[in-house]
């Protein structure tokens, strides 16, 4: 009888020991898991997004462009049918566009600038300060984006500028995501011949 009792005590002791070990392992794993989650959620993405935003501010300063002496424009309101493809804004307003023209070079067309403005259509003027950049299309070297990229520069200089940010090339077009902007650069004979930059947003118009 004593032997069976001893065996039972030993068995219970063994089970208790195993349970406490298991608990300790689980606790250890929980602690490790929690630490990993904290590191993932806070440190890494924040550092990366700060770095991206710091590297890629607005491609163009609208105020500076409007002060260029050689620039003249014609403007209009973007049609409703085209607005569907643009992202939804938080504030009430509308999309307007400017044809950009170099009056000093036989009025050559530089490109097209699309903006979002919170002005009322009847009050919207060239010197409006309530505008944000939506799309810029460039086909000449009259204007630069991000102060260094223009039509005519080499593909290698462009790739150097893009760095490790997401990009790929399909046919003659090099696509990239720079900060808040999706950009496509048409490459002809290893140089940029056309630039299209669109402000990206996941919230589509309803």
Backbone as a ProteinNet text record, in pm:
[ID]
protein_1_A
[PRIMARY]
XXXXXXXXXXXXXXXXXXXXXXXXXXXXXXXXXXXXXXXXXXXXXXXXXXXXXXXXXXXXXXXXXXXXXXXXXXXXXXXXXXXXXXXXXXXXXXXXXXXXXXXXXXXXXXXXXXXXXXXXXXXXXXXXXXXXXXXXXXXXXXXXXXXXXXXXXXXXXXXXXXXXXXXXXXXXXXXXXXXXXXXXXXXXXXXXXXXXXXXXXXXXXX
[TERTIARY]
83	0	86.2	192.5	281.1	347.6	383.5	452.7	363	229.5	135.5	116.7	107.7	88.9	208.9	326.9	449.3	450.7	406.2	402.5	307.4	190.1	90.9	145.4	213.1	271.4	375.1	457.2	559	494.1	386.8	316.4	257.6	192.4	133.5	243.9	352.7	464.9	518.5	527.9	578.7	485.5	353.2	254.2	262.9	271	280.1	405.7	516.5	643.2	629	573.8	556.7	466.6	356.6	262.8	331.1	408.1	473.2	577	646.3	744.1	672.6	559.4	482.8	438.2	390.2	342.3	456	571.6	687	726	722.4	756.9	655.8	524.5	420.9	438.4	465.8	487.8	605.4	711.5	829.9	796.5	718	679.9	593.1	501.2	413	495.4	590.7	675.3	750.1	808.3	883.9	791.6	673.7	577.3	538.3	507.2	466.2	576.1	697.8	810.8	823.8	807.2	818	708.9	585.7	474.4	498.1	547.8	574.6	679.9	784.1	891.1	835.6	752.4	697.6	606.1	515.7	413.4	470.7	564.2	607.7	732.5	840.9	967.2	981	970.6	1016.4	936.6	801.8	730.6	738.5	736.8	739.6	868.7	978.7	1108.5	1108.4	1057	1057.4	970	847.7	758.3	812.1	872.8	932.3	1041.8	1121.7	1233.1	1179.9	1071.7	1015.5	959.6	882.3	822.4	928.6	1035.7	1143.2	1215	1234.9	1306.1	1222.4	1091.5	1006.9	894.8	922.3	815.6	728.2	658.9	578.4	672.2	633.4	720.2	739.2	636.7	640.4	585.9	641.7	585.7	498.3	367.4	274.1	298.1	328.8	350.7	473.2	580.7	703.2	681.3	606.3	579.5	505	406.1	324.7	402.6	514.8	597.6	703.1	708.2	806.9	769.4	866.7	836.3	800.7	860.6	835.1	700.8	636.5	517.2	388.8	308.4	172.7	81.9	-46.3	-135.1	-271.8	-340.2	-485.3	-543	-662	-713.9	-858.1	-901.5	-1039.6	-1073.3	-1200.3	-1246.5	-1250.2	-1199.9	-1198.6	-1342.4	-1376.6	-1512	-1542.9	-1670.9	-1714.1	-1674.4	-1680.9	-1648.8	-1503.4	-1416.6	-1274.7	-1244.7	-1329.4	-1307.3	-1315.2	-1393.7	-1412.1	-1279.5	-1182.9	-1055.3	-962.3	-998.9	-915.2	-962.8	-874.6	-912.5	-1004.9	-1080.8	-1178.8	-1109.7	-1149.2	-1091.5	-1179.9	-1119.7	-1196.7	-1284.1	-1231.1	-1305.3	-1380.5	-1486.2	-1562.9	-1481.7	-1482.4	-1409.9	-1421.8	-1329.9	-1334.3	-1193	-1180.7	-1052.1	-1045.3	-933.4	-910.5	-780.6	-763.1	-637.4	-578.7	-448.7	-375.9	-294.6	-309.1	-213.2	-94	22.9	143.3	214.3	243.5	300.6	422.5	526.9	645.7	632	599.1	573.5	702.8	817.9	946.4	1000.6	941.2	987.5	873.3	831.4	724	597.6	568.9	448.8	439.9	552.3	549.1	479.9	407.2	331.7	427	432.2	520.6	453.2	322.9	250.9	119	67	-64.4	-56.8	-111.4	-111.8	-257.1	-288.9	-424.2	-415.6	-504	-502.5	-640.1	-642	-770.4	-778	-890.7	-904.3	-1033.9	-1028	-1148.2	-1214.4	-1161.2	-1227.1	-1359.4	-1447.4	-1569.1	-1527.5	-1585.5	-1544	-1542	-1642.1	-1648	-1538	-1481.2	-1375.6	-1234.3	-1225.5	-1096	-1010.6	-892	-802.2	-663.1	-579.6	-442.8	-362.8	-388.1	-309.5	-372.5	-464.7	-528	-423.7	-442.4	-350.1	-416.8	-543.7	-616.9	-613.7	-494.9	-480.8	-381.3	-407.8	-308	-286.2	-165	-127.2	-192.9	-254.3	-312.8	-235	-211.9	-139	-49	69.9	153.8	204.9	182.7	235	331.4	452	552.5	608.3	624.1	681	799.2	840	960	1047.4	1165.3	1258.2	1245	1132.5	1114.8	1097.2	1041.7	1017.3	1079.6	1123.2	1178.3	1084	1081.5	1008.7	1112.6	1079.2	1171.6	1306.3	1301	1418.3	1531.4	1515.5	1629.1	1592.6	1463.9	1423.2	1344.7	1390	1324.4	1332.6	1251.3	1260.5	1402.6	1465.4	1601.3	1710.6	1680	1786.3	1795	1907.9	1931.5	1853.8	1829.9	1760.8	1843.9	1976.6	2060.6	2050.7	2040.2	2025.2	1889	1787.3	1653.8	1656	1716.8	1722	1800.1	1901.9	1980.9	1893.9	1807.9	1716.8	1610.7	1554.4	1450.8	1508.3	1633.4	1700.1	1630.2	1604.6	1546	1393.3	1332.2	1186.2	1128.6	1004.4	941.2	939.3	987.7	982.8	999.6	951.4	973.7	959.5	1013	1004.4	926.8	834	756.9	759	818.8	833.3	921.1	871.8	952.5	917	828.1	784.5	838.9	897.2	950.7	854	795.9	698.8	768.1	726.4	781.6	682.1	701.6	619.4	711.9	692.8	781.2	698.4	709.8	629	482	406	260.9	226.7	327.6	302.5	341	253.2	283.1	333.2	449.8	510.9	540.7	522.7	567	649.3	764.1	859.2	875.9	845.5	866.3	1013.4	1078.1	1220.9	1241.5	1310.9	1347.8	1498.6	1564.9	1711.8	1781.6	1739.9	1800.8	1781.8	1690.9	1662.3	1510.6	1472.5	1329.7	1272.4	1160.2	1096.1	960.8	906.7	777.4	766.6	700.5	683.8	535.4	486.9	349.3	352.8	306.9	307.6	166.2	115.8	-21.9	-21.2	-90.3	-100.5	-185.9	-132.7	-206.7	-287.3	-399.5	-484.2	-566.4	-579.5	-654.4	-804.1	-844.5	-989.3	-1040.2	-1106	-1159.8	-1287.8	-1318.6	-1447.7	-1561.4	-1668.1	-1784.8	-1872.5
-119.4	0	123.9	122.1	238.1	267.3	159.6	174.6	245.1	199.4	261.1	408.7	440	578	663.7	605	678.2	706.2	602.4	620	733.6	733.5	838.6	976.8	987.7	1116.2	1160.8	1063.2	1094.3	1141.6	1072.8	1107.3	1248.1	1276.5	1410.6	1516.2	1485.8	1581	1605.3	1495.8	1505.9	1591.7	1565.9	1643.4	1791.1	1818.3	1958.1	2025.6	1950.8	2006.4	2038.6	1942.7	1964.4	2083.9	2093.4	2205.6	2339.7	2344.4	2472.7	2506.8	2402.8	2428.8	2483.5	2415.7	2456	2601.7	2633.7	2769.9	2869.4	2832.1	2922	2944.4	2832.9	2843.9	2934.9	2910.8	2993.8	3140.1	3165.2	3303.3	3364.4	3284.3	3332.5	3368.6	3278.5	3303.8	3428.2	3442.2	3560.2	3687.2	3686.8	3806.2	3835.9	3731	3750.4	3802.4	3740	3779.5	3926.3	3963.2	4101.9	4199.1	4165.4	4254.8	4271	4159.9	4164.3	4252.8	4234	4314.8	4462.9	4494.9	4636.1	4692.2	4613.6	4659.4	4678.4	4581.5	4590.5	4711	4725.8	4829.3	4969.6	4987.9	5125.3	5167.2	5094.1	5146	5144.2	5024.3	5010.1	5091.3	5068.1	5142	5293.1	5338.9	5483.6	5545	5478.1	5528.1	5533	5423.7	5416.8	5524.5	5543.6	5642.6	5784	5809	5941.8	5966.5	5864.2	5874.4	5905	5833.1	5852.2	5993	6037.9	6170.6	6279.2	6255.4	6353.5	6361.6	6244.7	6239.5	6296.1	6272	6312.1	6403.9	6532.3	6627.7	6647.2	6759.2	6787.9	6796	6739.2	6745.5	6888	6971.6	7110	7203.2	7322.5	7425.7	7514.7	7504.5	7575.3	7726	7781.7	7926.8	7968.7	7889.8	7920.7	7913.6	7812.6	7796.4	7917.1	7962.6	8074.4	8204.9	8210	8330.9	8328.8	8220.2	8211.7	8309.8	8391.5	8497	8445.3	8331.4	8281.2	8208.8	8182.3	8097.9	8175.8	8122.8	8172.7	8049.8	8066.9	7950.1	7979	7872.6	7881.4	7780.2	7805.3	7716.5	7676.9	7576.5	7530.9	7437.9	7396.4	7307.3	7165.2	7069.1	6928.8	6875.8	6809.4	6756.1	6647.2	6635.1	6535.1	6393.5	6363.4	6228	6192	6291.4	6266.4	6265.8	6330.4	6342	6204.6	6114	5980.4	5909.2	5931.8	5860.9	5927.3	6047.6	6117.7	6082.8	6101.8	6058.8	6158.9	6106.6	6189.8	6279	6404.9	6500.6	6511.5	6557.3	6573.7	6698.5	6802.3	6929.2	6946	7025.5	7052.4	7142.3	7110.3	7192.6	7130.4	7165.3	7107.8	7098.4	7021.8	7008.5	7106.8	7175.9	7266.3	7228.1	7274.3	7243.6	7369.8	7368.1	7475.1	7413.1	7464.6	7431.3	7522.6	7464.2	7543.4	7573.6	7701.4	7745.3	7833.6	7813	7899.4	8008.6	8130.6	8240.2	8291.7	8259.9	8305.9	8210.9	8093.2	7996.7	7964	8066	8053.1	7988.4	8022	7971.5	7817.9	7752.9	7605.7	7551.8	7441	7380.2	7297.8	7333.6	7264.5	7138.5	7150	7035.6	7077.7	6990.4	7013.1	6993.6	7088.6	7083.3	7073.5	6972	6958	6981.5	7065.8	7099.5	7076.8	7065.6	7061.8	7192.9	7262.5	7390.1	7395.5	7463	7480	7614.9	7690.3	7814.5	7779.9	7877.2	7860.4	7880.3	7802	7814.3	7958.2	8038.6	8177.5	8266.6	8225.3	8307.3	8252.9	8139.1	8073.8	8153.9	8194.2	8274.4	8211.7	8257.7	8206	8220.6	8328.2	8351.4	8286.8	8192.6	8123.8	8052.1	8060	7989.4	7865.6	7843.8	7728	7611	7576	7469.1	7364.7	7239.9	7135.5	7059.1	7011.1	6942.8	6805.3	6776.4	6643.9	6568.2	6634.2	6570.7	6674.3	6632.2	6717.3	6631.4	6680	6613.6	6710.8	6664.6	6751.3	6686.3	6769.1	6715.1	6798.1	6898.6	6976.8	6990.9	7047	7062.4	7197.9	7268.6	7402.2	7395.5	7285.3	7271.3	7142.8	7148.7	7029.7	6986.7	6856.1	6806.9	6766.5	6784.8	6759.3	6829.3	6944.2	7030.3	6969	6842.5	6784.7	6696.5	6660.4	6567.2	6642.7	6629.4	6699	6614.5	6650.4	6587.2	6613.3	6509.8	6527.6	6470.4	6442.5	6385	6233.8	6174.8	6033.6	5941.4	5820.1	5719	5685.5	5683.2	5647.6	5753.2	5880.7	5987.2	5973.1	5936.6	5916.2	5799.6	5688	5570.3	5600.7	5681.1	5724.7	5801.5	5886.9	5968.8	5880.5	5784	5694.9	5609.6	5567.1	5487.9	5355.5	5323.2	5192.4	5195.8	5307.7	5314.3	5224.5	5181	5087.2	5142.9	5063	5101.9	4978.6	4989.7	4884.1	4947	4876.9	4929.3	4832.2	4885.9	4803.8	4874.8	4809.7	4874.1	4997.4	5110.3	5233.6	5317.6	5264	5345.4	5291.3	5381.4	5346.6	5400.9	5309.4	5347.1	5351.6	5445.8	5448.3	5511.1	5481.7	5543.3	5623.8	5755.6	5845.9	5927.1	5891.1	5960.3	5936.1	6043.5	6031.2	6022.5	6016	6027	5903.5	5866.6	5759.8	5829.3	5789.2	5859.1	5763.6	5812	5732.4	5821.6	5768.6	5842.3	5766.4	5834.3	5770.5	5787.2	5675.3	5677.9	5653.9	5745.7	5728.3	5745.4	5646.4	5649.8	5683.1	5615.5	5631	5767.9	5849.4	5977.8	5993.8	6076.6	6100.5	6188	6141.6	6224.4	6278.3	6217.6	6263.6	6223.8	6309.4	6282.6	6293.6	6197.4	6203.9	6168.1	6261.1	6238.7	6259.5	6158.8	6162.5	6141	6228.4	6210.6	6088.2	5993.6	5869.4	5874.8	5805	5799.2	5672.8	5599.8	5474.1	5496.1	5614.4	5639.5	5692.2	5606.8	5646.9	5728.4	5806.2	5878.5	5777.5	5807.4	5717	5750.3
0	0	0	79.9	88.5	-45.3	-115.8	-243	-344.1	-348.1	-442.3	-406.6	-276.1	-230.7	-271	-251.1	-290.3	-439.7	-516.4	-662.3	-698.7	-632.7	-660.7	-627.2	-512	-470.5	-572.7	-613.7	-715	-843.7	-887.1	-1010.3	-1001.2	-885.7	-865.9	-867.1	-799.7	-795.9	-936.2	-1015.6	-1152.7	-1238.7	-1224.8	-1300.3	-1263	-1132.4	-1086.3	-1140.9	-1137.3	-1188.7	-1337	-1412.6	-1557.3	-1584.7	-1508.5	-1526.9	-1501.1	-1391.7	-1360	-1466	-1520	-1627.7	-1750.3	-1784.1	-1902.3	-1888.5	-1767.6	-1741.9	-1759.9	-1707.2	-1717.3	-1863.7	-1942	-2084.6	-2153.7	-2123.9	-2186	-2149.4	-2020.5	-1976.6	-2051.3	-2063.6	-2135	-2278.1	-2342.6	-2481.7	-2492.1	-2396.8	-2398.5	-2389.9	-2298.4	-2280.8	-2410.4	-2469	-2593.7	-2703.2	-2713.9	-2817	-2800.5	-2675.7	-2648.4	-2688.1	-2650.4	-2683.5	-2834.3	-2908	-3053.6	-3111.8	-3061.4	-3111.9	-3087.3	-2969.6	-2936.5	-3032.4	-3053.7	-3144.6	-3284.8	-3330.2	-3465.2	-3481.1	-3384.8	-3399.1	-3388.3	-3297.3	-3272.9	-3349.8	-3326.8	-3377.1	-3528.3	-3586.7	-3724.4	-3826.9	-3838.9	-3943.1	-3925.7	-3800.4	-3774.9	-3829	-3800.8	-3848.1	-3999.7	-4061	-4206.9	-4268.6	-4214.7	-4275	-4255.4	-4139	-4117.3	-4219.1	-4242.2	-4336.1	-4476.6	-4515.5	-4648.5	-4665.4	-4565.7	-4576.7	-4577.2	-4503.5	-4496.4	-4631.3	-4693.3	-4820.8	-4934.2	-4928.5	-5040.3	-4995.3	-4991.8	-4959.2	-5083.1	-5092.5	-5211.2	-5332.8	-5447.5	-5565.9	-5617	-5594.8	-5643.7	-5536.8	-5531.1	-5445.4	-5534.8	-5515.7	-5605	-5606.7	-5490.5	-5480.1	-5562.7	-5550.3	-5625.4	-5775.8	-5818.4	-5961.6	-6016.7	-5941.5	-5989.2	-5997.8	-5927.6	-5932.9	-6044.2	-6121	-6228.8	-6340	-6382	-6479.1	-6617.6	-6657	-6792.3	-6805	-6689.8	-6691	-6716	-6806.1	-6823.1	-6825.9	-6795.9	-6787.7	-6847.2	-6881.9	-6904.3	-6806.2	-6754.8	-6649.8	-6675.2	-6603.1	-6615.1	-6500.3	-6494.2	-6388.7	-6444.5	-6365	-6408.8	-6413.5	-6523.7	-6542.8	-6440.8	-6403.8	-6303.8	-6343	-6472.8	-6518.8	-6488.9	-6488.8	-6460.8	-6311.3	-6233.6	-6089.1	-6021.9	-6079.2	-6020.7	-5996.4	-6083.5	-6070	-5968.7	-5922.6	-5824.5	-5683.8	-5586.1	-5451.1	-5382	-5288	-5217.2	-5115.1	-5111.3	-5017.6	-4893.7	-4783.3	-4659.1	-4663.4	-4729.3	-4730	-4861.4	-4856.4	-4977.4	-5069.9	-5196	-5292.5	-5429.8	-5519	-5653.6	-5710.6	-5819.9	-5888.7	-6003.8	-6014	-6125.9	-6194	-6317.7	-6386.5	-6449.3	-6467.4	-6535.5	-6648.7	-6769.7	-6874.5	-6850.8	-6834.8	-6807	-6938.6	-6960	-7088.4	-7063.8	-7144	-7135.1	-7240.5	-7194.9	-7289.9	-7353.7	-7291	-7345.7	-7452.9	-7465.2	-7566.8	-7661.9	-7735.7	-7836.5	-7779	-7654.7	-7587.7	-7592	-7566.7	-7570.9	-7446	-7466.5	-7357	-7270.1	-7141.7	-7046.7	-6994.9	-6965.8	-6910.2	-6850.2	-6765.2	-6706.5	-6555.4	-6483.4	-6336.9	-6290.4	-6210.2	-6154.4	-6004.1	-5954	-5810.9	-5750.8	-5618.5	-5547.4	-5470.8	-5483.5	-5414.2	-5334.9	-5219.6	-5137.3	-5165.5	-5265	-5307.2	-5375.4	-5381.6	-5461.6	-5608.1	-5700.9	-5841.9	-5893.7	-5852.9	-5904.1	-5844.8	-5730.1	-5666.7	-5692.8	-5760.3	-5782.5	-5879.2	-5832.5	-5916.7	-5916.9	-6009.3	-6023.2	-5894	-5819.2	-5696.6	-5572.4	-5594	-5480.7	-5395.3	-5263.5	-5173.9	-5115.1	-5152.2	-5097.6	-5195.1	-5239.9	-5337.8	-5289.3	-5327.1	-5302.8	-5433	-5450	-5573.5	-5583	-5698.4	-5721.1	-5827.9	-5942.2	-6052.5	-6120	-6157.6	-6242.2	-6357.6	-6480.5	-6600.6	-6666.3	-6694.4	-6756.7	-6882.9	-6988.3	-7111.9	-7162.8	-7084.3	-7120	-6995.8	-7013.8	-6900.3	-6830.7	-6853.4	-6792.7	-6641.3	-6592.6	-6448.5	-6396.2	-6270.3	-6204.3	-6093.8	-6067	-5950	-5846.2	-5719.4	-5608.7	-5630.9	-5696.9	-5718.8	-5800.4	-5845.1	-5916.1	-6034.6	-6045.9	-6151.5	-6259.1	-6384	-6494.9	-6621.1	-6719.5	-6850.9	-6902	-6958.3	-7011.3	-6922.7	-6795.1	-6711.4	-6736	-6701.1	-6731.4	-6637.6	-6687.9	-6607.5	-6483.4	-6497.3	-6381.9	-6271.8	-6311	-6210.7	-6140.5	-6217.6	-6161.9	-6062.2	-6100.8	-6013.3	-5885.8	-5900.2	-5785.5	-5687.2	-5743	-5662.9	-5594.9	-5668.5	-5613.8	-5501.5	-5516.3	-5413	-5389	-5262.4	-5228.1	-5224.4	-5261.8	-5262.8	-5372.4	-5351.5	-5444.3	-5586.3	-5681.2	-5822.2	-5910.8	-6033.4	-6133.4	-6271.1	-6371.4	-6507.9	-6595.1	-6671.2	-6764.1	-6898.6	-6996.7	-7127.7	-7113.6	-7162.5	-7154.7	-7031.4	-6944.7	-6829.7	-6698.8	-6621.4	-6489.7	-6384.5	-6306.7	-6203.7	-6067.6	-5983.2	-5847.3	-5751.6	-5622.8	-5518.4	-5429.7	-5431.8	-5358.6	-5259.6	-5132.1	-5031.4	-5059.7	-5072.1	-5096.1	-5244.1	-5328.7	-5472.5	-5551.7	-5645.3	-5740.9	-5866.7	-5914	-6026.6	-6140.4	-6262.7	-6377.4	-6469.6	-6507.4	-6590.8	-6722.3	-6834	-6964.2	-7000.7	-7033.3	-7063.9	-7213.8	-7279	-7419.3	-7430.9	-7488	-7504.1	-7373.2	-7265.5	-7132.5	-7068.2	-7121.4	-7054.5	-7037.4	-6940.3	-6914.7	-7025.5	-7086	-7189.3	-7141.9	-7034.8	-6983.3	-6837	-6757.2	-6613.4	-6578	-6500.8	-6450	-6302.1	-6218.8	-6073.9	-6021.5	-5949.5	-5900.1	-5749.2	-5677.1	-5531.9	-5506.1	-5427.9	-5407.4	-5279.8	-5281	-5164.1	-5174.2	-5062.2	-5065.1	-5062.4	-5015.4	-5006.4	-5140	-5215.8	-5345.6	-5325.5	-5426.9	-5424.4	-5425.5	-5352.6	-5353.5	-5472.5
[MASK]
++++++++++++++++++++++++++++++++++++++++++++++++++++++++++++++++++++++++++++++++++++++++++++++++++++++++++++++++++++++++++++++++++++++++++++++++++++++++++++++++++++++++++++++++++++++++++++++++++++++++++++++

